[in-house]
Amino acid sequence: MRAGRPPEPDAEEYMRARPWIISGLALLAAGILIASIWASTDPPARAATPRTPPAPHAVLIVAAPVETRDVPLYLEGLGTVIAYRTVTVRTQVDGRLDSVSFREGQNVRRGQVLAQIDPRPFLVQLQQAHGALVRDRAQLQNARRNLRRYQRLVAERLIAQQQVDEQRAVVGQYAGAVEIDQAQVQSAQLNIEYARITSPTDGVTGVRLIDSGNVVHAGDPNGIVVVTQLDPIAVLFSLPQNQLVDVSRQLSQGPLPVEAFSQDGQTRLSNTGHLELIDNQINPATATLRLKAVFANPERVLWPNQFVKVRLLLATDRGALVVPAAAIQHGPEGDFVYVVAGDQTAHVRRVQVKRTAGELAIVANGLQAGERVVTEGQNQLQPGSRVAVRTPGAGPNQASAPDHAPGQVQPQPRTQGRTPR
């Protein structure tokens, strides 16, 4: 080996690499052949095949129609049930309580006997008053007869006029005594009536506060029993003071319906009642106005001191345009909605919302009955976006309407590979 010349490759190594070289050349020739065949394909045929641009993506949304309804305007507040009447039954005379004629929790009627006080002392007083009345009446009659005699004698100048005047005074004294005796009789009769204690109102008796056998007095602070009237029953509730003008104006035109619900507002507790009065002053500490409503309560579902939620029907908007409140969007230029057009595209429409009633929004202008507005999916929309309306509660890919306009050919999905000739 001469110095400075590279060594020649070994013949054995060359023979091992030769098959790989031949395979690479064969693959290169096959690629050139395939490219030439593709190039020989009829160019007009490939040019005639249209290349459809990709269809825009349709946004899945939920839509609701614009409807015309009669929408009530309710004012809501928390209230407390109170008995329509609450009376503590007390004795009006002193005496021993002989009997109690009611059961605790019993329904009683007005005038029904509840208890009886020993009437014998008052019967004695009545007899004494009757005796005094009979005595004084007899003396009055005698004095009047003497007066008539004296008047005849004075006419004949047989007695002095002074005797006649004195006799006339005696007659007046006895007449006054008779009137006092009559008052004593009436007082004794009234005490006998008071000894028979009756219910002053229809209602339900509470816990008995004293038992028979005790001596009761008119000045006792507790009384015998408390009777509460539960049918009808009343509810006191409060509203903000800025609603006074509207409530007062509507109340002057007729009674306002009121409904009572459980404290969570889920269960209706009674039939519709009516607003009876507005309190004569506003609470300055809370800036609220107190109102009183009355309900029929035959089933005793309302009970004194029960907390309830009250709804006052103030007025009703007749034929109002309503949409779900979820359709209303708020922007820097005001309220707007997305309206679904006939070509299944969404467009922005400015609206003026009159008020919101629960889950409905009353629209003053900007919409027409029968149009559809988007209630879900607004955050993915832009003006002119194509939409696919799905049924509420359906899966995210389940549309209830086609995502192409009526009469429009729906684009077909692109196939892989070469367009057939």
Tab-separated table of C-alpha atoms in Angstrom:
chain	number	residue	atom	x	y	z
A	1	MET	CA	0.000	0.000	0.000
A	2	ARG	CA	1.284	3.317	-1.075
A	3	ALA	CA	1.375	6.122	1.467
A	4	GLY	CA	-1.301	8.927	0.989
A	5	ARG	CA	-3.912	6.853	-0.985
A	6	PRO	CA	-7.206	5.819	0.705
A	7	PRO	CA	-7.727	2.157	1.116
A	8	GLU	CA	-9.953	0.468	-1.453
A	9	PRO	CA	-13.230	-0.916	-0.140
A	10	ASP	CA	-13.247	-4.458	0.734
A	11	ALA	CA	-14.954	-6.567	-1.927
A	12	GLU	CA	-16.841	-8.525	0.692
A	13	GLU	CA	-18.382	-5.365	2.265
A	14	TYR	CA	-19.409	-4.101	-1.204
A	15	MET	CA	-21.212	-7.312	-1.955
A	16	ARG	CA	-23.180	-7.032	1.337
A	17	ALA	CA	-24.349	-3.405	0.590
A	18	ARG	CA	-25.247	-4.040	-3.037
A	19	PRO	CA	-28.835	-5.405	-2.416
A	20	TRP	CA	-29.809	-2.286	-0.442
A	21	ILE	CA	-28.595	-0.036	-3.193
A	22	ILE	CA	-30.570	-1.969	-5.787
A	23	SER	CA	-33.776	-1.782	-3.633
A	24	GLY	CA	-33.456	2.014	-3.256
A	25	LEU	CA	-33.057	2.488	-6.973
A	26	ALA	CA	-36.117	0.318	-7.612
A	27	LEU	CA	-38.281	2.382	-5.230
A	28	LEU	CA	-37.112	5.600	-6.858
A	29	ALA	CA	-38.048	4.286	-10.281
A	30	ALA	CA	-41.504	3.214	-9.044
A	31	GLY	CA	-42.149	6.713	-7.623
A	32	ILE	CA	-41.185	8.340	-10.918
A	33	LEU	CA	-43.535	5.960	-12.772
A	34	ILE	CA	-46.526	6.754	-10.491
A	35	ALA	CA	-45.943	10.504	-10.847
A	36	SER	CA	-45.870	10.215	-14.615
A	37	ILE	CA	-49.126	8.247	-14.652
A	38	TRP	CA	-50.875	10.878	-12.446
A	39	ALA	CA	-49.574	13.628	-14.705
A	40	SER	CA	-51.023	11.840	-17.722
A	41	THR	CA	-54.530	11.940	-16.209
A	42	ASP	CA	-56.992	14.053	-18.252
A	43	PRO	CA	-56.514	17.642	-16.888
A	44	PRO	CA	-59.956	18.876	-18.077
A	45	ALA	CA	-61.588	16.063	-16.069
A	46	ARG	CA	-59.812	17.173	-12.894
A	47	ALA	CA	-60.594	20.816	-13.547
A	48	ALA	CA	-64.317	20.023	-14.028
A	49	THR	CA	-64.582	18.640	-10.519
A	50	PRO	CA	-65.695	21.594	-8.295
A	51	ARG	CA	-63.967	22.112	-5.002
A	52	THR	CA	-66.748	22.934	-2.468
A	53	PRO	CA	-65.588	25.305	0.262
A	54	PRO	CA	-66.161	24.028	3.803
A	55	ALA	CA	-69.612	24.898	5.176
A	56	PRO	CA	-69.671	27.219	8.199
A	57	HIS	CA	-70.243	25.507	11.535
A	58	ALA	CA	-73.803	25.741	12.908
A	59	VAL	CA	-74.092	26.734	16.575
A	60	LEU	CA	-76.473	24.620	18.633
A	61	ILE	CA	-78.933	26.872	20.455
A	62	VAL	CA	-82.304	26.734	22.226
A	63	ALA	CA	-84.990	29.092	20.956
A	64	ALA	CA	-88.413	30.153	22.218
A	65	PRO	CA	-91.250	31.974	20.454
A	66	VAL	CA	-92.392	35.494	21.228
A	67	GLU	CA	-95.906	35.130	22.687
A	68	THR	CA	-98.832	37.335	23.596
A	69	ARG	CA	-100.165	36.778	27.117
A	70	ASP	CA	-102.010	38.393	29.992
A	71	VAL	CA	-99.259	38.835	32.578
A	72	PRO	CA	-100.196	39.568	36.226
A	73	LEU	CA	-98.160	42.030	38.263
A	74	TYR	CA	-97.543	40.657	41.758
A	75	LEU	CA	-96.049	42.371	44.775
A	76	GLU	CA	-94.481	39.959	47.236
A	77	GLY	CA	-93.714	40.325	50.915
A	78	LEU	CA	-93.309	38.324	54.094
A	79	GLY	CA	-96.167	38.365	56.569
A	80	THR	CA	-97.429	37.018	59.872
A	81	VAL	CA	-100.801	35.380	60.412
A	82	ILE	CA	-102.909	36.887	63.180
A	83	ALA	CA	-106.346	35.966	64.481
A	84	TYR	CA	-109.091	38.131	63.040
A	85	ARG	CA	-110.300	38.663	66.601
A	86	THR	CA	-108.652	37.766	69.896
A	87	VAL	CA	-110.732	38.129	73.072
A	88	THR	CA	-109.680	37.364	76.638
A	89	VAL	CA	-112.869	36.279	78.393
A	90	ARG	CA	-113.000	37.838	81.861
A	91	THR	CA	-115.657	37.969	84.530
A	92	GLN	CA	-117.422	41.289	85.025
A	93	VAL	CA	-118.646	40.461	88.554
A	94	ASP	CA	-117.083	38.965	91.634
A	95	GLY	CA	-118.100	35.523	92.808
A	96	ARG	CA	-117.390	31.853	92.969
A	97	LEU	CA	-116.928	30.056	89.650
A	98	ASP	CA	-119.490	27.259	89.841
A	99	SER	CA	-118.906	25.545	86.471
A	100	VAL	CA	-116.881	25.693	83.242
A	101	SER	CA	-118.861	24.649	80.163
A	102	PHE	CA	-116.195	24.484	77.439
A	103	ARG	CA	-113.349	22.187	76.430
A	104	GLU	CA	-109.921	23.486	75.569
A	105	GLY	CA	-109.600	23.904	71.815
A	106	GLN	CA	-113.367	23.770	71.268
A	107	ASN	CA	-115.096	25.696	68.504
A	108	VAL	CA	-117.581	28.051	70.115
A	109	ARG	CA	-120.231	30.386	68.750
A	110	ARG	CA	-121.020	33.889	69.844
A	111	GLY	CA	-123.353	33.833	72.884
A	112	GLN	CA	-122.462	30.250	73.835
A	113	VAL	CA	-122.167	29.743	77.626
A	114	LEU	CA	-118.570	29.236	78.735
A	115	ALA	CA	-118.810	29.443	82.552
A	116	GLN	CA	-121.268	30.151	85.365
A	117	ILE	CA	-120.661	32.201	88.510
A	118	ASP	CA	-122.806	31.603	91.603
A	119	PRO	CA	-125.866	33.853	90.901
A	120	ARG	CA	-127.475	33.745	94.359
A	121	PRO	CA	-125.935	36.981	95.719
A	122	PHE	CA	-127.240	38.824	92.683
A	123	LEU	CA	-130.702	37.286	93.048
A	124	VAL	CA	-130.812	38.641	96.615
A	125	GLN	CA	-129.818	42.083	95.365
A	126	LEU	CA	-132.579	41.891	92.769
A	127	GLN	CA	-135.177	41.086	95.441
A	128	GLN	CA	-134.006	43.990	97.599
A	129	ALA	CA	-134.216	46.354	94.673
A	130	HIS	CA	-137.726	45.154	93.831
A	131	GLY	CA	-138.836	45.703	97.472
A	132	ALA	CA	-137.460	49.218	97.579
A	133	LEU	CA	-139.152	49.973	94.277
A	134	VAL	CA	-142.554	48.813	95.523
A	135	ARG	CA	-142.183	50.869	98.732
A	136	ASP	CA	-141.148	54.063	96.967
A	137	ARG	CA	-143.871	53.723	94.349
A	138	ALA	CA	-146.511	53.521	97.124
A	139	GLN	CA	-145.128	56.596	98.837
A	140	LEU	CA	-145.064	58.433	95.522
A	141	GLN	CA	-148.720	57.651	94.882
A	142	ASN	CA	-149.694	58.869	98.375
A	143	ALA	CA	-147.715	62.069	97.955
A	144	ARG	CA	-149.433	62.794	94.637
A	145	ARG	CA	-152.897	62.333	96.185
A	146	ASN	CA	-152.003	64.727	99.010
A	147	LEU	CA	-150.766	67.240	96.462
A	148	ARG	CA	-154.105	67.179	94.655
A	149	ARG	CA	-155.963	67.767	97.964
A	150	TYR	CA	-153.721	70.691	98.886
A	151	GLN	CA	-154.294	72.254	95.485
A	152	ARG	CA	-158.102	72.206	95.999
A	153	LEU	CA	-157.766	73.652	99.532
A	154	VAL	CA	-155.489	76.441	98.412
A	155	ALA	CA	-157.994	77.343	95.707
A	156	GLU	CA	-160.621	77.811	98.491
A	157	ARG	CA	-158.044	79.782	100.503
A	158	LEU	CA	-158.211	77.287	103.355
A	159	ILE	CA	-154.445	76.623	103.500
A	160	ALA	CA	-151.400	78.598	102.603
A	161	GLN	CA	-149.590	78.232	99.271
A	162	GLN	CA	-146.458	77.173	101.129
A	163	GLN	CA	-147.995	73.817	102.063
A	164	VAL	CA	-148.773	73.113	98.418
A	165	ASP	CA	-145.198	73.861	97.394
A	166	GLU	CA	-143.799	71.662	100.125
A	167	GLN	CA	-146.040	68.779	99.082
A	168	ARG	CA	-144.968	69.191	95.477
A	169	ALA	CA	-141.342	68.798	96.598
A	170	VAL	CA	-142.203	65.619	98.479
A	171	VAL	CA	-143.729	64.195	95.306
A	172	GLY	CA	-140.505	64.951	93.428
A	173	GLN	CA	-138.398	63.234	96.081
A	174	TYR	CA	-140.442	60.063	95.898
A	175	ALA	CA	-140.347	60.133	92.099
A	176	GLY	CA	-136.548	60.275	92.244
A	177	ALA	CA	-136.462	57.411	94.715
A	178	VAL	CA	-138.556	55.298	92.342
A	179	GLU	CA	-136.125	55.929	89.486
A	180	ILE	CA	-133.198	54.934	91.692
A	181	ASP	CA	-135.005	51.752	92.670
A	182	GLN	CA	-135.626	50.935	89.003
A	183	ALA	CA	-131.907	51.378	88.283
A	184	GLN	CA	-131.075	49.085	91.182
A	185	VAL	CA	-133.388	46.451	89.723
A	186	GLN	CA	-131.723	46.723	86.313
A	187	SER	CA	-128.263	46.557	87.899
A	188	ALA	CA	-129.169	43.383	89.793
A	189	GLN	CA	-130.581	41.843	86.612
A	190	LEU	CA	-127.392	42.780	84.732
A	191	ASN	CA	-125.208	41.173	87.414
A	192	ILE	CA	-127.236	37.986	87.072
A	193	GLU	CA	-126.618	38.095	83.336
A	194	TYR	CA	-122.900	38.744	83.858
A	195	ALA	CA	-122.732	35.731	86.161
A	196	ARG	CA	-123.545	33.673	83.075
A	197	ILE	CA	-120.312	34.118	81.059
A	198	THR	CA	-120.753	33.684	77.282
A	199	SER	CA	-118.407	33.815	74.291
A	200	PRO	CA	-118.226	37.311	72.778
A	201	THR	CA	-117.285	36.010	69.307
A	202	ASP	CA	-117.071	32.933	67.111
A	203	GLY	CA	-113.750	31.203	67.495
A	204	VAL	CA	-111.648	28.562	69.189
A	205	THR	CA	-110.986	28.398	72.904
A	206	GLY	CA	-107.439	28.196	74.181
A	207	VAL	CA	-106.021	26.848	77.414
A	208	ARG	CA	-108.334	27.170	80.421
A	209	LEU	CA	-106.792	29.732	82.746
A	210	ILE	CA	-108.837	28.984	85.885
A	211	ASP	CA	-110.824	26.049	87.191
A	212	SER	CA	-114.262	25.917	88.720
A	213	GLY	CA	-114.448	26.458	92.488
A	214	ASN	CA	-112.146	29.466	92.470
A	215	VAL	CA	-113.393	32.912	93.433
A	216	VAL	CA	-113.006	35.248	90.473
A	217	HIS	CA	-112.927	39.022	90.430
A	218	ALA	CA	-113.571	41.572	87.743
A	219	GLY	CA	-110.040	42.906	88.202
A	220	ASP	CA	-108.260	39.582	87.583
A	221	PRO	CA	-105.570	40.137	84.861
A	222	ASN	CA	-105.600	36.679	83.268
A	223	GLY	CA	-109.267	36.018	82.721
A	224	ILE	CA	-110.874	32.627	82.205
A	225	VAL	CA	-109.927	31.713	78.624
A	226	VAL	CA	-108.760	33.321	75.362
A	227	VAL	CA	-111.041	32.920	72.331
A	228	THR	CA	-109.487	33.510	68.889
A	229	GLN	CA	-111.426	33.816	65.650
A	230	LEU	CA	-109.689	31.745	62.959
A	231	ASP	CA	-112.275	31.904	60.173
A	232	PRO	CA	-111.842	34.392	58.667
A	233	ILE	CA	-108.238	35.032	59.575
A	234	ALA	CA	-105.910	37.952	58.879
A	235	VAL	CA	-102.331	38.337	57.634
A	236	LEU	CA	-100.127	41.361	58.293
A	237	PHE	CA	-97.361	41.884	55.708
A	238	SER	CA	-95.020	44.662	54.618
A	239	LEU	CA	-94.128	46.252	51.282
A	240	PRO	CA	-91.598	48.965	50.386
A	241	GLN	CA	-92.934	52.464	50.859
A	242	ASN	CA	-92.370	53.397	47.206
A	243	GLN	CA	-95.223	51.049	46.261
A	244	LEU	CA	-97.758	52.943	48.378
A	245	VAL	CA	-99.054	55.100	45.523
A	246	ASP	CA	-99.716	52.147	43.198
A	247	VAL	CA	-101.368	50.036	45.894
A	248	SER	CA	-103.517	52.901	47.161
A	249	ARG	CA	-104.647	53.794	43.627
A	250	GLN	CA	-105.607	50.219	42.769
A	251	LEU	CA	-107.324	49.662	46.122
A	252	SER	CA	-109.531	52.709	45.564
A	253	GLN	CA	-110.840	51.051	42.372
A	254	GLY	CA	-111.841	47.800	44.080
A	255	PRO	CA	-110.627	44.938	46.279
A	256	LEU	CA	-107.187	43.536	45.474
A	257	PRO	CA	-106.680	39.733	45.497
A	258	VAL	CA	-104.055	38.358	47.873
A	259	GLU	CA	-102.562	34.849	48.022
A	260	ALA	CA	-100.753	33.200	50.942
A	261	PHE	CA	-97.932	30.677	50.458
A	262	SER	CA	-95.579	28.782	52.700
A	263	GLN	CA	-92.449	30.607	53.786
A	264	ASP	CA	-90.408	29.056	50.954
A	265	GLY	CA	-93.053	30.125	48.429
A	266	GLN	CA	-93.704	26.587	47.158
A	267	THR	CA	-97.038	25.620	48.760
A	268	ARG	CA	-100.227	27.623	48.526
A	269	LEU	CA	-101.895	27.661	51.922
A	270	SER	CA	-105.328	29.164	51.381
A	271	ASN	CA	-107.894	30.368	48.908
A	272	THR	CA	-107.546	33.854	47.514
A	273	GLY	CA	-108.206	36.559	50.084
A	274	HIS	CA	-108.492	40.318	49.738
A	275	LEU	CA	-106.614	43.355	50.952
A	276	GLU	CA	-108.597	44.939	53.774
A	277	LEU	CA	-106.563	47.981	54.742
A	278	ILE	CA	-103.332	49.929	54.436
A	279	ASP	CA	-101.818	51.027	57.717
A	280	ASN	CA	-102.112	54.747	58.463
A	281	GLN	CA	-98.375	55.276	58.853
A	282	ILE	CA	-95.058	54.120	57.393
A	283	ASN	CA	-92.428	52.506	59.576
A	284	PRO	CA	-89.542	55.031	59.448
A	285	ALA	CA	-87.001	52.499	60.697
A	286	THR	CA	-87.497	50.094	57.765
A	287	ALA	CA	-89.170	52.409	55.197
A	288	THR	CA	-91.920	49.827	54.765
A	289	LEU	CA	-95.686	49.978	54.710
A	290	ARG	CA	-97.815	47.515	56.637
A	291	LEU	CA	-100.937	46.027	55.066
A	292	LYS	CA	-103.655	43.662	56.286
A	293	ALA	CA	-105.282	40.943	54.205
A	294	VAL	CA	-108.214	38.728	55.181
A	295	PHE	CA	-108.633	35.067	54.162
A	296	ALA	CA	-111.369	32.510	54.545
A	297	ASN	CA	-109.884	29.732	56.672
A	298	PRO	CA	-112.420	26.890	57.037
A	299	GLU	CA	-109.736	24.166	56.998
A	300	ARG	CA	-107.509	25.925	59.562
A	301	VAL	CA	-104.437	25.870	57.296
A	302	LEU	CA	-103.508	29.341	58.514
A	303	TRP	CA	-102.708	29.691	62.196
A	304	PRO	CA	-101.861	32.705	64.363
A	305	ASN	CA	-98.159	33.683	64.461
A	306	GLN	CA	-97.421	31.596	61.355
A	307	PHE	CA	-94.900	33.108	58.907
A	308	VAL	CA	-96.109	33.162	55.302
A	309	LYS	CA	-95.172	34.613	51.943
A	310	VAL	CA	-97.824	36.935	50.529
A	311	ARG	CA	-98.481	37.810	46.875
A	312	LEU	CA	-100.631	40.832	46.126
A	313	LEU	CA	-102.090	41.027	42.606
A	314	LEU	CA	-101.690	44.709	41.776
A	315	ALA	CA	-102.654	44.712	38.076
A	316	THR	CA	-102.622	42.614	34.896
A	317	ASP	CA	-100.971	43.542	31.579
A	318	ARG	CA	-103.425	42.490	28.880
A	319	GLY	CA	-101.988	41.153	25.607
A	320	ALA	CA	-98.358	41.770	26.520
A	321	LEU	CA	-95.469	40.517	24.373
A	322	VAL	CA	-93.416	38.122	26.492
A	323	VAL	CA	-90.178	36.188	26.030
A	324	PRO	CA	-88.203	34.069	28.476
A	325	ALA	CA	-86.115	36.302	30.694
A	326	ALA	CA	-83.059	34.211	29.725
A	327	ALA	CA	-83.310	35.609	26.174
A	328	ILE	CA	-82.595	39.178	27.290
A	329	GLN	CA	-78.947	40.195	26.922
A	330	HIS	CA	-77.442	43.384	28.307
A	331	GLY	CA	-74.962	45.499	26.409
A	332	PRO	CA	-73.440	48.987	26.601
A	333	GLU	CA	-76.156	50.311	24.266
A	334	GLY	CA	-79.042	48.657	26.089
A	335	ASP	CA	-80.924	45.374	26.079
A	336	PHE	CA	-80.951	43.106	23.021
A	337	VAL	CA	-81.895	39.603	21.911
A	338	TYR	CA	-80.782	37.203	19.184
A	339	VAL	CA	-83.631	36.573	16.737
A	340	VAL	CA	-83.601	33.379	14.648
A	341	ALA	CA	-84.376	34.251	11.018
A	342	GLY	CA	-85.989	31.965	8.444
A	343	ASP	CA	-82.593	31.017	6.944
A	344	GLN	CA	-81.459	29.651	10.314
A	345	THR	CA	-79.205	32.578	11.112
A	346	ALA	CA	-79.170	34.661	14.287
A	347	HIS	CA	-79.427	38.446	14.204
A	348	VAL	CA	-79.202	41.038	16.959
A	349	ARG	CA	-82.376	42.990	17.753
A	350	ARG	CA	-82.547	45.910	20.180
A	351	VAL	CA	-85.494	45.638	22.569
A	352	GLN	CA	-87.025	47.655	25.397
A	353	VAL	CA	-87.964	45.593	28.441
A	354	LYS	CA	-90.963	46.925	30.345
A	355	ARG	CA	-90.552	44.670	33.382
A	356	THR	CA	-89.691	41.132	34.421
A	357	ALA	CA	-92.316	38.804	35.908
A	358	GLY	CA	-90.686	35.659	37.257
A	359	GLU	CA	-89.118	33.798	34.328
A	360	LEU	CA	-90.810	36.026	31.723
A	361	ALA	CA	-89.770	39.422	30.400
A	362	ILE	CA	-92.401	41.811	29.042
A	363	VAL	CA	-91.099	43.567	25.922
A	364	ALA	CA	-92.426	47.026	25.142
A	365	ASN	CA	-91.088	47.182	21.568
A	366	GLY	CA	-88.548	45.592	19.238
A	367	LEU	CA	-90.233	42.219	18.683
A	368	GLN	CA	-93.352	40.774	17.103
A	369	ALA	CA	-95.464	37.813	18.114
A	370	GLY	CA	-94.379	34.589	16.414
A	371	GLU	CA	-90.678	35.422	16.118
A	372	ARG	CA	-88.142	33.168	17.780
A	373	VAL	CA	-85.438	34.332	20.148
A	374	VAL	CA	-82.372	32.496	21.438
A	375	THR	CA	-82.549	31.495	25.105
A	376	GLU	CA	-79.407	29.314	25.355
A	377	GLY	CA	-76.096	29.514	23.511
A	378	GLN	CA	-75.891	33.310	23.064
A	379	ASN	CA	-72.266	33.381	24.208
A	380	GLN	CA	-71.246	31.490	21.042
A	381	LEU	CA	-73.172	33.691	18.616
A	382	GLN	CA	-72.239	36.623	16.436
A	383	PRO	CA	-74.565	38.594	14.163
A	384	GLY	CA	-75.312	36.372	11.162
A	385	SER	CA	-74.141	33.118	12.753
A	386	ARG	CA	-75.757	29.944	11.423
A	387	VAL	CA	-77.675	28.092	14.141
A	388	ALA	CA	-79.238	24.697	14.709
A	389	VAL	CA	-82.141	24.718	17.142
A	390	ARG	CA	-82.155	21.859	19.612
A	391	THR	CA	-84.798	20.743	22.042
A	392	PRO	CA	-84.194	21.857	25.640
A	393	GLY	CA	-82.771	18.972	27.632
A	394	ALA	CA	-81.457	17.138	24.511
A	395	GLY	CA	-77.821	16.224	24.070
A	396	PRO	CA	-75.345	18.819	22.804
A	397	ASN	CA	-75.300	17.274	19.294
A	398	GLN	CA	-79.049	16.629	18.935
A	399	ALA	CA	-80.748	19.331	16.888
A	400	SER	CA	-84.497	19.502	16.503
A	401	ALA	CA	-84.294	21.408	13.215
A	402	PRO	CA	-81.988	21.135	10.150
A	403	ASP	CA	-78.938	23.350	10.122
A	404	HIS	CA	-79.635	24.521	6.541
A	405	ALA	CA	-82.303	26.767	5.155
A	406	PRO	CA	-85.401	25.227	3.538
A	407	GLY	CA	-84.749	24.489	-0.153
A	408	GLN	CA	-80.978	24.775	0.258
A	409	VAL	CA	-78.828	21.752	-0.631
A	410	GLN	CA	-76.981	20.559	2.417
A	411	PRO	CA	-73.233	20.305	1.755
A	412	GLN	CA	-71.957	16.745	1.608
A	413	PRO	CA	-68.851	15.708	3.543
A	414	ARG	CA	-65.618	15.661	1.542
A	415	THR	CA	-64.277	12.217	0.634
A	416	GLN	CA	-60.671	11.176	0.899
A	417	GLY	CA	-58.640	10.448	-2.153
A	418	ARG	CA	-59.030	11.388	-5.831
A	419	THR	CA	-62.330	12.555	-7.325
A	420	PRO	CA	-63.704	9.775	-9.535
A	421	ARG	CA	-63.753	10.517	-13.244
